[in-house]
Coordinates of N, CA and C in Angstrom, one line a residue:
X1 N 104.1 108.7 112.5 CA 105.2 108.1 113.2 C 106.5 108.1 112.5
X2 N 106.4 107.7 111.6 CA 107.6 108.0 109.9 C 108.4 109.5 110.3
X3 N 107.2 110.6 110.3 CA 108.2 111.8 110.5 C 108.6 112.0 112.1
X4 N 108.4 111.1 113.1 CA 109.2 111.7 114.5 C 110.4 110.8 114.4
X5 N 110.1 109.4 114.2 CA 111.7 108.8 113.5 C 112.5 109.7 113.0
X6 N 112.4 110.0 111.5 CA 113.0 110.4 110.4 C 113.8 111.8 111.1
X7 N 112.9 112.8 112.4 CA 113.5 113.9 112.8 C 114.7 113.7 113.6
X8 N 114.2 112.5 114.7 CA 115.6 112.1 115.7 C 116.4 111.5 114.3
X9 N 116.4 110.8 113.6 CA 117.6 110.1 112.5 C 118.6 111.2 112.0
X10 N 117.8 112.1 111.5 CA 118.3 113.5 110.5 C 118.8 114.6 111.1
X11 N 118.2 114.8 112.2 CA 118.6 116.0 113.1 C 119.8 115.9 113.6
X12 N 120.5 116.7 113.8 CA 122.0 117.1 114.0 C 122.0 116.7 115.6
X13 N 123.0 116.5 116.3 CA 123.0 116.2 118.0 C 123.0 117.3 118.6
X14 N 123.8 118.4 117.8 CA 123.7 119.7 119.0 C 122.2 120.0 119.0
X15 N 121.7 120.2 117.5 CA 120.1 120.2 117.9 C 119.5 119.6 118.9
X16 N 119.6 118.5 119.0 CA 118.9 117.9 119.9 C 119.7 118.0 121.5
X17 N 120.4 118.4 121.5 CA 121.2 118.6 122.9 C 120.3 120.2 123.4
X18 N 120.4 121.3 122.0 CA 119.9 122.6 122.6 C 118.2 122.4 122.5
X19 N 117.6 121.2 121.9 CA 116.3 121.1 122.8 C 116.0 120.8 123.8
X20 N 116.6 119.6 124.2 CA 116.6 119.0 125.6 C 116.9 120.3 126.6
X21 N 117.6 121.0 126.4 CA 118.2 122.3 127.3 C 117.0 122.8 127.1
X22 N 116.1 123.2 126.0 CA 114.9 124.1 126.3 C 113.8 123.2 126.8
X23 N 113.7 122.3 126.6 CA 112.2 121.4 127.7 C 112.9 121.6 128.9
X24 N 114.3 121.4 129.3 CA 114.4 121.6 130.6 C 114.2 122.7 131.8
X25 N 114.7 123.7 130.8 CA 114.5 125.4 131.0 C 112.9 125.6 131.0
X26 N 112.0 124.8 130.4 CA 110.4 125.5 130.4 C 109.6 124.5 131.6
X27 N 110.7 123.5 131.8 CA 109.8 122.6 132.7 C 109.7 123.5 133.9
X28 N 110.6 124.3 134.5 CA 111.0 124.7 135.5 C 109.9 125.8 136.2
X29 N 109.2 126.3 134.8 CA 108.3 127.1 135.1 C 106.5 126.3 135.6
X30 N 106.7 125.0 135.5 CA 105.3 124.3 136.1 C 105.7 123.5 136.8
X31 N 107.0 123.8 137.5 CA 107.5 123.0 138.6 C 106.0 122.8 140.0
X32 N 105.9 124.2 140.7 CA 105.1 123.9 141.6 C 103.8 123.7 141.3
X33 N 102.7 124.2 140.1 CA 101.6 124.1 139.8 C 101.5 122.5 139.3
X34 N 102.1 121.8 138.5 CA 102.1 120.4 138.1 C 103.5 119.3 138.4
X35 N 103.5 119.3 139.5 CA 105.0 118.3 139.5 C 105.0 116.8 138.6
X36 N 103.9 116.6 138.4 CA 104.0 115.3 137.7 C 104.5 115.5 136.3
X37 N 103.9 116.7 135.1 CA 104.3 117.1 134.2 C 105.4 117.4 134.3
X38 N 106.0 117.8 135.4 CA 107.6 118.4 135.4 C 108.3 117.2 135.3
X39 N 108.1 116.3 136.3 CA 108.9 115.4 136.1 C 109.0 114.1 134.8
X40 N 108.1 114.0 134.4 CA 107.9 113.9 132.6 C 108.7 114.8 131.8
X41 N 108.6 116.1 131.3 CA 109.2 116.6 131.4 C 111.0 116.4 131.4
X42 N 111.7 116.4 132.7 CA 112.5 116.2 132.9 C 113.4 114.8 132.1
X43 N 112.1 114.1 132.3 CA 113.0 112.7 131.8 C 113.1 112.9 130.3
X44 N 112.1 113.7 129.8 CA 112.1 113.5 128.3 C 113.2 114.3 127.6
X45 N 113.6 115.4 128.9 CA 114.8 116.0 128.4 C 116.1 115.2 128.6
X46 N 116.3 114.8 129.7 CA 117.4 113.8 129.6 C 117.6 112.4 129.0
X47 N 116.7 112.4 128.5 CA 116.2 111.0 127.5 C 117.0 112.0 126.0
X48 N 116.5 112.8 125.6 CA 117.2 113.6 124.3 C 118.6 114.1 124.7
X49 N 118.9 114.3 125.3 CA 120.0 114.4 126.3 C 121.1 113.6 125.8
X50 N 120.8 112.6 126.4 CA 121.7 111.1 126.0 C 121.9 110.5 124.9
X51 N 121.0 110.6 124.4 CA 120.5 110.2 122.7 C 121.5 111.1 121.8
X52 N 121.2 112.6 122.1 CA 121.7 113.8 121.3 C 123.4 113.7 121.9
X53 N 124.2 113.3 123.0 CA 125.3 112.8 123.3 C 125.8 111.7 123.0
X54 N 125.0 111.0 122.6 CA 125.8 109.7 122.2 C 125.9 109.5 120.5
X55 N 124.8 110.4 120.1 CA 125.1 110.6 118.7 C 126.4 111.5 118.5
X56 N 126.4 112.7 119.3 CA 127.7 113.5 118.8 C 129.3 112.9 119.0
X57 N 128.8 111.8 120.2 CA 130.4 111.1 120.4 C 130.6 110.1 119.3
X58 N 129.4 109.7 118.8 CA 129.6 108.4 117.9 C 130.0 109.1 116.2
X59 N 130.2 110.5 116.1 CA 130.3 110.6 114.8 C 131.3 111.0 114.5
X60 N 132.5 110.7 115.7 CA 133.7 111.1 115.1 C 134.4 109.6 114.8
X61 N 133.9 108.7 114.7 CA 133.9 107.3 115.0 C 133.5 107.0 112.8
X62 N 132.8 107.4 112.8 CA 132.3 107.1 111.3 C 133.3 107.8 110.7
X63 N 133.6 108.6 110.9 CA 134.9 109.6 109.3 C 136.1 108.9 109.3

């Protein structure tokens, strides 16, 4: 649990902006075979999304 903290803490926000872009991009492909996974999916990217946005706006705030 220590290291999935420590990744969102450390990790850069475009990182996490250009992952959220790739769950979103792979969800697309088990859109019709699993829509419930997709929509999981979806939120988890927009969940990193917001997270990885509000870190990049907040760090011009600290310098």
């Amino acid at each position: 649990m220590n290291k999935i903290t420590s990744f969102f803490k450390e990790s850069s926000p475009l990182k996490l902006i250009l992952i959220s872009f790739g769950i979103a991009v792979l969800s697309y492909f088990i859109q019709k075979p699993l829509p419930n996974i997709f929509m999981g999916l979806r939120l988890i990217a927009f969940l990193l999304f917001v997270y990885g946005l509000i870190r990049l706006l907040n760090t011009d705030k600290k310098k």
